[in-house]
């Protein structure tokens, strides 16, 4: 069964450092998303991406964040200067379509646990 | 006002019990509805989509009441492996929204032998 893959599974970084989280969405999917989940809290939307550009972003997704699809398979989330409060689980998701029932289901990767020290 | 609200639980039930989870959502323009399950420190995994007519998948039944903005999930004959957090999820998918998912905080279920 196709799946979304994310690397690394755990990233430890010092405050102020840049990190890049990587995702390989399901191959025939066109819509890509990043979510985050702070420990003990709910999953929160960060950004959606379609046709090589950001479709929508939340207020969490400030200037420190950026996304990119550098090639035909990878989808990355970059945090330029990490803060302690960026420590969370970051999930990548993808879907085949946006509105069509059954094709709009978002499938999640196993996540990257980011620890900012 | 919270967008998606769920009873946080925990629900502690014996094996074989029937358990029901409820969820309300605030935005009447919401288009798509889902139940995901999340095991501890794992990713959300789709359990089932929720359709207007209600739908069933084995031991799981989901219902949607658009007038009351209410979604439910019923689990019959619960198994130990059903122990997880159940996430009520709404997809806005209208106007300027590009389909981002809005999650509830989840309801924790613990099934005991």
PDB file of C-alpha atoms in Angstrom:
ATOM      1  CA  UNK A   1       0.000   0.000   0.000  1.00  0.00           C
ATOM      2  CA  UNK A   2       1.426   3.407  -0.958  1.00  0.00           C
ATOM      3  CA  UNK A   3       2.442   5.572   1.950  1.00  0.00           C
ATOM      4  CA  UNK A   4       3.811   8.978   2.830  1.00  0.00           C
ATOM      5  CA  UNK A   5       7.369   8.736   4.098  1.00  0.00           C
ATOM      6  CA  UNK A   6       9.129  11.256   6.287  1.00  0.00           C
ATOM      7  CA  UNK A   7      12.736  11.696   7.300  1.00  0.00           C
ATOM      8  CA  UNK A   8      14.300  11.946   9.751  1.00  0.00           C
ATOM      9  CA  UNK A   9      12.090  10.319  12.363  1.00  0.00           C
ATOM     10  CA  UNK A  10      13.721  12.411  15.085  1.00  0.00           C
ATOM     11  CA  UNK A  11      15.662  15.657  14.722  1.00  0.00           C
ATOM     12  CA  UNK A  12      17.461  17.319  17.606  1.00  0.00           C
ATOM     13  CA  UNK A  13      18.695  20.852  17.064  1.00  0.00           C
ATOM     14  CA  UNK A  14      19.945  23.863  18.940  1.00  0.00           C
ATOM     15  CA  UNK A  15      17.795  26.966  19.214  1.00  0.00           C
ATOM     16  CA  UNK A  16      18.487  29.320  16.332  1.00  0.00           C
ATOM     17  CA  UNK A  17      19.585  26.583  13.933  1.00  0.00           C
ATOM     18  CA  UNK A  18      17.905  25.820  10.640  1.00  0.00           C
ATOM     19  CA  UNK A  19      16.214  22.472  10.092  1.00  0.00           C
ATOM     20  CA  UNK A  20      14.776  20.837   7.002  1.00  0.00           C
ATOM     21  CA  UNK A  21      12.153  18.152   7.361  1.00  0.00           C
ATOM     22  CA  UNK A  22      11.650  15.896   4.381  1.00  0.00           C
ATOM     23  CA  UNK A  23       8.600  14.139   3.017  1.00  0.00           C
ATOM     24  CA  UNK A  24       7.865  11.942   0.037  1.00  0.00           C
ATOM     25  CA  UNK A  25       4.123  12.116  -0.671  1.00  0.00           C
ATOM     26  CA  UNK A  26       2.191   9.298  -2.318  1.00  0.00           C
ATOM     27  CA  UNK A  27       3.206   9.301  -5.956  1.00  0.00           C
ATOM     28  CA  UNK A  28      -0.099  10.119  -7.694  1.00  0.00           C
ATOM     29  CA  UNK A  29      -1.154  12.716  -5.132  1.00  0.00           C
ATOM     30  CA  UNK A  30      -1.290  16.367  -6.105  1.00  0.00           C
ATOM     31  CA  UNK A  31      -1.986  18.138  -2.804  1.00  0.00           C
ATOM     32  CA  UNK A  32       0.530  18.266   0.019  1.00  0.00           C
ATOM     33  CA  UNK A  33       0.248  19.468   3.585  1.00  0.00           C
ATOM     34  CA  UNK A  34       2.252  20.015   6.732  1.00  0.00           C
ATOM     35  CA  UNK A  35       0.717  19.758  10.181  1.00  0.00           C
ATOM     36  CA  UNK A  36       2.267  19.893  13.607  1.00  0.00           C
ATOM     37  CA  UNK A  37       1.303  18.459  16.981  1.00  0.00           C
ATOM     38  CA  UNK A  38       2.808  19.808  20.167  1.00  0.00           C
ATOM     39  CA  UNK A  39       2.961  17.094  22.815  1.00  0.00           C
ATOM     40  CA  UNK A  40      -0.416  16.659  24.465  1.00  0.00           C
ATOM     41  CA  UNK A  41      -2.179  19.030  22.082  1.00  0.00           C
ATOM     42  CA  UNK A  42      -4.244  18.691  18.943  1.00  0.00           C
ATOM     43  CA  UNK A  43      -2.972  18.389  15.405  1.00  0.00           C
ATOM     44  CA  UNK A  44      -2.712  21.845  13.803  1.00  0.00           C
ATOM     45  CA  UNK A  45      -2.604  22.789  10.138  1.00  0.00           C
ATOM     46  CA  UNK A  46       0.483  24.666   8.935  1.00  0.00           C
ATOM     47  CA  UNK A  47       0.405  24.881   5.153  1.00  0.00           C
ATOM     48  CA  UNK A  48      -1.006  23.349   2.001  1.00  0.00           C
ATOM     49  CA  UNK A  49       0.777  23.180  -1.336  1.00  0.00           C
ATOM     50  CA  UNK A  50      -0.462  22.552  -4.859  1.00  0.00           C
ATOM     51  CA  UNK A  51       0.968  23.079  -8.309  1.00  0.00           C
ATOM     52  CA  UNK A  52       4.298  24.232  -6.900  1.00  0.00           C
ATOM     53  CA  UNK A  53       2.927  26.971  -4.742  1.00  0.00           C
ATOM     54  CA  UNK A  54       1.414  27.519  -1.331  1.00  0.00           C
ATOM     55  CA  UNK A  55      -2.372  27.269  -1.434  1.00  0.00           C
ATOM     56  CA  UNK A  56      -3.075  28.232   2.136  1.00  0.00           C
ATOM     57  CA  UNK A  57      -1.191  28.776   5.358  1.00  0.00           C
ATOM     58  CA  UNK A  58      -2.150  29.189   8.969  1.00  0.00           C
ATOM     59  CA  UNK A  59      -1.051  31.948  11.321  1.00  0.00           C
ATOM     60  CA  UNK A  60       1.504  29.526  12.763  1.00  0.00           C
ATOM     61  CA  UNK A  61       3.294  29.454   9.402  1.00  0.00           C
ATOM     62  CA  UNK A  62       5.209  32.708   9.760  1.00  0.00           C
ATOM     63  CA  UNK A  63       8.309  33.979   7.948  1.00  0.00           C
ATOM     64  CA  UNK A  64      10.486  31.428   9.715  1.00  0.00           C
ATOM     65  CA  UNK A  65       8.792  28.633   7.785  1.00  0.00           C
ATOM     66  CA  UNK A  66       9.040  27.770   4.123  1.00  0.00           C
ATOM     67  CA  UNK A  67       8.102  24.824   1.942  1.00  0.00           C
ATOM     68  CA  UNK A  68       9.535  23.575  -1.277  1.00  0.00           C
ATOM     69  CA  UNK A  69       9.155  20.783  -3.762  1.00  0.00           C
ATOM     70  CA  UNK A  70      12.732  20.634  -5.024  1.00  0.00           C
ATOM     71  CA  UNK A  71      12.172  17.699  -7.369  1.00  0.00           C
ATOM     72  CA  UNK A  72       9.353  15.444  -8.499  1.00  0.00           C
ATOM     73  CA  UNK A  73       9.156  13.465  -5.302  1.00  0.00           C
ATOM     74  CA  UNK A  74      10.297  15.391  -2.227  1.00  0.00           C
ATOM     75  CA  UNK A  75       8.336  17.980  -0.283  1.00  0.00           C
ATOM     76  CA  UNK A  76      10.269  19.823   2.394  1.00  0.00           C
ATOM     77  CA  UNK A  77       9.508  22.053   5.356  1.00  0.00           C
ATOM     78  CA  UNK A  78      12.270  24.422   6.426  1.00  0.00           C
ATOM     79  CA  UNK A  79      12.393  26.262   9.726  1.00  0.00           C
ATOM     80  CA  UNK A  80      15.005  28.987   9.401  1.00  0.00           C
ATOM     81  CA  UNK A  81      15.803  29.787  13.015  1.00  0.00           C
ATOM     82  CA  UNK A  82      14.266  27.319  15.407  1.00  0.00           C
ATOM     83  CA  UNK A  83      12.741  28.351  18.702  1.00  0.00           C
ATOM     84  CA  UNK A  84      12.069  26.246  21.767  1.00  0.00           C
ATOM     85  CA  UNK A  85       8.343  26.395  21.028  1.00  0.00           C
ATOM     86  CA  UNK A  86       8.911  24.764  17.618  1.00  0.00           C
ATOM     87  CA  UNK A  87       9.459  21.467  19.420  1.00  0.00           C
ATOM     88  CA  UNK A  88       6.663  19.237  18.175  1.00  0.00           C
ATOM     89  CA  UNK A  89       5.787  16.335  15.934  1.00  0.00           C
ATOM     90  CA  UNK A  90       5.587  17.470  12.319  1.00  0.00           C
ATOM     91  CA  UNK A  91       3.366  15.455  10.006  1.00  0.00           C
ATOM     92  CA  UNK A  92       3.342  15.579   6.243  1.00  0.00           C
ATOM     93  CA  UNK A  93       0.164  14.542   4.443  1.00  0.00           C
ATOM     94  CA  UNK A  94      -0.973  14.208   0.865  1.00  0.00           C
ATOM     95  CA  UNK A  95      -4.227  13.757  -1.006  1.00  0.00           C
ATOM     96  CA  UNK A  96      -5.200  12.916  -4.541  1.00  0.00           C
ATOM     97  CA  UNK A  97      -7.791  15.636  -4.893  1.00  0.00           C
ATOM     98  CA  UNK A  98      -9.293  18.522  -2.977  1.00  0.00           C
ATOM     99  CA  UNK A  99     -13.059  18.124  -3.042  1.00  0.00           C
ATOM    100  CA  UNK A 100     -13.974  14.843  -4.668  1.00  0.00           C
ATOM    101  CA  UNK A 101     -15.274  12.436  -2.070  1.00  0.00           C
ATOM    102  CA  UNK A 102     -12.870   9.582  -1.302  1.00  0.00           C
ATOM    103  CA  UNK A 103     -10.081  11.272  -3.248  1.00  0.00           C
ATOM    104  CA  UNK A 104      -9.863  14.134  -0.766  1.00  0.00           C
ATOM    105  CA  UNK A 105      -8.700  11.840   2.032  1.00  0.00           C
ATOM    106  CA  UNK A 106      -5.395  12.970   3.488  1.00  0.00           C
ATOM    107  CA  UNK A 107      -2.854  10.284   4.307  1.00  0.00           C
ATOM    108  CA  UNK A 108      -0.242  11.075   6.916  1.00  0.00           C
ATOM    109  CA  UNK A 109       3.401  10.171   7.215  1.00  0.00           C
ATOM    110  CA  UNK A 110       4.803   8.780  10.459  1.00  0.00           C
ATOM    111  CA  UNK A 111       6.088  12.227  11.394  1.00  0.00           C
ATOM    112  CA  UNK A 112       9.334  13.863  12.415  1.00  0.00           C
ATOM    113  CA  UNK A 113       9.802  14.591  16.079  1.00  0.00           C
ATOM    114  CA  UNK A 114      11.640  17.900  16.338  1.00  0.00           C
ATOM    115  CA  UNK A 115      13.355  18.670  19.619  1.00  0.00           C
ATOM    116  CA  UNK A 116      14.774  22.181  19.979  1.00  0.00           C
ATOM    117  CA  UNK A 117      17.237  22.551  22.844  1.00  0.00           C
TER     118      UNK A 117
ATOM    119  CA  UNK B   1     -15.372  29.325  19.888  1.00  0.00           C
ATOM    120  CA  UNK B   2     -13.618  25.993  19.354  1.00  0.00           C
ATOM    121  CA  UNK B   3     -13.986  24.685  15.814  1.00  0.00           C
ATOM    122  CA  UNK B   4     -14.179  20.979  16.579  1.00  0.00           C
ATOM    123  CA  UNK B   5     -15.068  19.820  20.065  1.00  0.00           C
ATOM    124  CA  UNK B   6     -14.832  16.364  21.533  1.00  0.00           C
ATOM    125  CA  UNK B   7     -15.182  14.817  24.954  1.00  0.00           C
ATOM    126  CA  UNK B   8     -11.537  14.164  25.900  1.00  0.00           C
ATOM    127  CA  UNK B   9     -12.347  11.049  27.931  1.00  0.00           C
ATOM    128  CA  UNK B  10     -10.699   8.810  28.829  1.00  0.00           C
ATOM    129  CA  UNK B  11     -13.280   6.161  28.161  1.00  0.00           C
ATOM    130  CA  UNK B  12     -12.311   2.994  30.014  1.00  0.00           C
ATOM    131  CA  UNK B  13     -14.387   0.044  28.820  1.00  0.00           C
ATOM    132  CA  UNK B  14     -14.182  -3.760  29.036  1.00  0.00           C
ATOM    133  CA  UNK B  15     -13.627  -5.889  25.970  1.00  0.00           C
ATOM    134  CA  UNK B  16     -16.835  -6.472  24.090  1.00  0.00           C
ATOM    135  CA  UNK B  17     -18.438  -3.221  25.188  1.00  0.00           C
ATOM    136  CA  UNK B  18     -20.122  -0.753  22.878  1.00  0.00           C
ATOM    137  CA  UNK B  19     -18.794   2.770  23.098  1.00  0.00           C
ATOM    138  CA  UNK B  20     -19.938   5.989  21.442  1.00  0.00           C
ATOM    139  CA  UNK B  21     -18.002   9.169  20.769  1.00  0.00           C
ATOM    140  CA  UNK B  22     -19.530  12.515  19.940  1.00  0.00           C
ATOM    141  CA  UNK B  23     -18.189  15.560  18.219  1.00  0.00           C
ATOM    142  CA  UNK B  24     -19.554  18.987  17.328  1.00  0.00           C
ATOM    143  CA  UNK B  25     -18.215  21.437  14.794  1.00  0.00           C
ATOM    144  CA  UNK B  26     -18.760  25.165  14.654  1.00  0.00           C
ATOM    145  CA  UNK B  27     -18.618  26.003  10.956  1.00  0.00           C
ATOM    146  CA  UNK B  28     -21.814  25.103   9.130  1.00  0.00           C
ATOM    147  CA  UNK B  29     -20.026  25.389   5.773  1.00  0.00           C
ATOM    148  CA  UNK B  30     -17.848  22.385   6.571  1.00  0.00           C
ATOM    149  CA  UNK B  31     -17.880  19.912   3.734  1.00  0.00           C
ATOM    150  CA  UNK B  32     -16.166  16.668   4.622  1.00  0.00           C
ATOM    151  CA  UNK B  33     -15.954  14.762   7.870  1.00  0.00           C
ATOM    152  CA  UNK B  34     -13.706  12.005   9.083  1.00  0.00           C
ATOM    153  CA  UNK B  35     -12.753   9.926  12.057  1.00  0.00           C
ATOM    154  CA  UNK B  36      -9.049   9.251  12.409  1.00  0.00           C
ATOM    155  CA  UNK B  37      -7.393   7.186  15.102  1.00  0.00           C
ATOM    156  CA  UNK B  38      -4.057   8.038  16.632  1.00  0.00           C
ATOM    157  CA  UNK B  39      -1.939   5.697  18.668  1.00  0.00           C
ATOM    158  CA  UNK B  40       0.464   7.163  21.195  1.00  0.00           C
ATOM    159  CA  UNK B  41       3.147   9.233  19.428  1.00  0.00           C
ATOM    160  CA  UNK B  42       2.082   7.969  16.011  1.00  0.00           C
ATOM    161  CA  UNK B  43       0.487   9.607  13.005  1.00  0.00           C
ATOM    162  CA  UNK B  44      -3.273  10.010  12.568  1.00  0.00           C
ATOM    163  CA  UNK B  45      -4.678   7.144  10.495  1.00  0.00           C
ATOM    164  CA  UNK B  46      -7.989   7.341   8.717  1.00  0.00           C
ATOM    165  CA  UNK B  47     -10.616   5.180  10.362  1.00  0.00           C
ATOM    166  CA  UNK B  48     -13.527   6.198   8.178  1.00  0.00           C
ATOM    167  CA  UNK B  49     -15.080   9.042   6.282  1.00  0.00           C
ATOM    168  CA  UNK B  50     -18.491  10.204   7.474  1.00  0.00           C
ATOM    169  CA  UNK B  51     -21.263  10.586   4.933  1.00  0.00           C
ATOM    170  CA  UNK B  52     -24.588  12.347   5.292  1.00  0.00           C
ATOM    171  CA  UNK B  53     -26.536   9.105   5.170  1.00  0.00           C
ATOM    172  CA  UNK B  54     -24.395   7.518   7.837  1.00  0.00           C
ATOM    173  CA  UNK B  55     -22.041   4.673   7.100  1.00  0.00           C
ATOM    174  CA  UNK B  56     -20.826   1.468   8.632  1.00  0.00           C
ATOM    175  CA  UNK B  57     -17.568  -0.417   8.368  1.00  0.00           C
ATOM    176  CA  UNK B  58     -17.597  -3.653  10.302  1.00  0.00           C
ATOM    177  CA  UNK B  59     -17.858  -2.829  13.990  1.00  0.00           C
ATOM    178  CA  UNK B  60     -17.700   0.920  13.353  1.00  0.00           C
ATOM    179  CA  UNK B  61     -20.657   3.160  12.540  1.00  0.00           C
ATOM    180  CA  UNK B  62     -20.421   6.874  11.834  1.00  0.00           C
ATOM    181  CA  UNK B  63     -23.292   9.332  11.735  1.00  0.00           C
ATOM    182  CA  UNK B  64     -23.523  12.949  10.627  1.00  0.00           C
ATOM    183  CA  UNK B  65     -26.218  15.427  11.569  1.00  0.00           C
ATOM    184  CA  UNK B  66     -25.644  18.591   9.573  1.00  0.00           C
ATOM    185  CA  UNK B  67     -28.547  20.458  11.151  1.00  0.00           C
ATOM    186  CA  UNK B  68     -27.061  19.973  14.627  1.00  0.00           C
ATOM    187  CA  UNK B  69     -23.459  20.084  13.383  1.00  0.00           C
ATOM    188  CA  UNK B  70     -22.840  16.826  15.166  1.00  0.00           C
ATOM    189  CA  UNK B  71     -20.816  13.741  14.281  1.00  0.00           C
ATOM    190  CA  UNK B  72     -20.739  10.439  16.098  1.00  0.00           C
ATOM    191  CA  UNK B  73     -18.762   7.218  16.070  1.00  0.00           C
ATOM    192  CA  UNK B  74     -20.035   3.962  17.511  1.00  0.00           C
ATOM    193  CA  UNK B  75     -17.726   1.040  18.170  1.00  0.00           C
ATOM    194  CA  UNK B  76     -19.359  -2.300  18.836  1.00  0.00           C
ATOM    195  CA  UNK B  77     -17.740  -5.355  20.412  1.00  0.00           C
ATOM    196  CA  UNK B  78     -14.647  -3.369  21.334  1.00  0.00           C
ATOM    197  CA  UNK B  79     -11.255  -5.083  21.158  1.00  0.00           C
ATOM    198  CA  UNK B  80      -8.041  -4.436  23.064  1.00  0.00           C
ATOM    199  CA  UNK B  81      -6.564  -3.188  19.790  1.00  0.00           C
ATOM    200  CA  UNK B  82      -9.194  -0.436  19.633  1.00  0.00           C
ATOM    201  CA  UNK B  83      -7.355   1.361  22.447  1.00  0.00           C
ATOM    202  CA  UNK B  84      -6.254   4.673  20.917  1.00  0.00           C
ATOM    203  CA  UNK B  85      -7.237   8.315  20.666  1.00  0.00           C
ATOM    204  CA  UNK B  86     -10.085   8.955  18.235  1.00  0.00           C
ATOM    205  CA  UNK B  87      -9.881  12.226  16.350  1.00  0.00           C
ATOM    206  CA  UNK B  88     -12.899  13.984  14.905  1.00  0.00           C
ATOM    207  CA  UNK B  89     -11.757  15.844  11.791  1.00  0.00           C
ATOM    208  CA  UNK B  90     -13.493  18.363   9.573  1.00  0.00           C
ATOM    209  CA  UNK B  91     -12.432  19.590   6.145  1.00  0.00           C
ATOM    210  CA  UNK B  92     -13.605  23.106   5.398  1.00  0.00           C
ATOM    211  CA  UNK B  93     -13.037  22.989   1.671  1.00  0.00           C
ATOM    212  CA  UNK B  94     -15.047  26.046   0.690  1.00  0.00           C
ATOM    213  CA  UNK B  95     -14.417  29.603  -0.365  1.00  0.00           C
ATOM    214  CA  UNK B  96     -10.758  30.363   0.047  1.00  0.00           C
ATOM    215  CA  UNK B  97     -10.023  27.234   2.059  1.00  0.00           C
ATOM    216  CA  UNK B  98      -7.864  24.710   0.286  1.00  0.00           C
ATOM    217  CA  UNK B  99      -8.980  21.708   2.211  1.00  0.00           C
ATOM    218  CA  UNK B 100      -6.953  21.957   5.356  1.00  0.00           C
ATOM    219  CA  UNK B 101      -8.144  19.631   8.084  1.00  0.00           C
ATOM    220  CA  UNK B 102      -9.411  20.912  11.415  1.00  0.00           C
ATOM    221  CA  UNK B 103      -8.825  18.422  14.203  1.00  0.00           C
ATOM    222  CA  UNK B 104     -10.537  17.948  17.512  1.00  0.00           C
ATOM    223  CA  UNK B 105      -8.357  17.252  20.511  1.00  0.00           C
ATOM    224  CA  UNK B 106      -9.384  13.628  20.446  1.00  0.00           C
ATOM    225  CA  UNK B 107     -11.157  11.188  22.733  1.00  0.00           C
ATOM    226  CA  UNK B 108      -8.981   8.601  24.421  1.00  0.00           C
ATOM    227  CA  UNK B 109     -10.305   5.051  24.545  1.00  0.00           C
ATOM    228  CA  UNK B 110      -8.834   2.345  26.729  1.00  0.00           C
ATOM    229  CA  UNK B 111     -10.238  -1.166  26.318  1.00  0.00           C
ATOM    230  CA  UNK B 112      -9.448  -3.461  29.226  1.00  0.00           C
ATOM    231  CA  UNK B 113      -9.461  -7.285  29.263  1.00  0.00           C
TER     232      UNK B 113
END
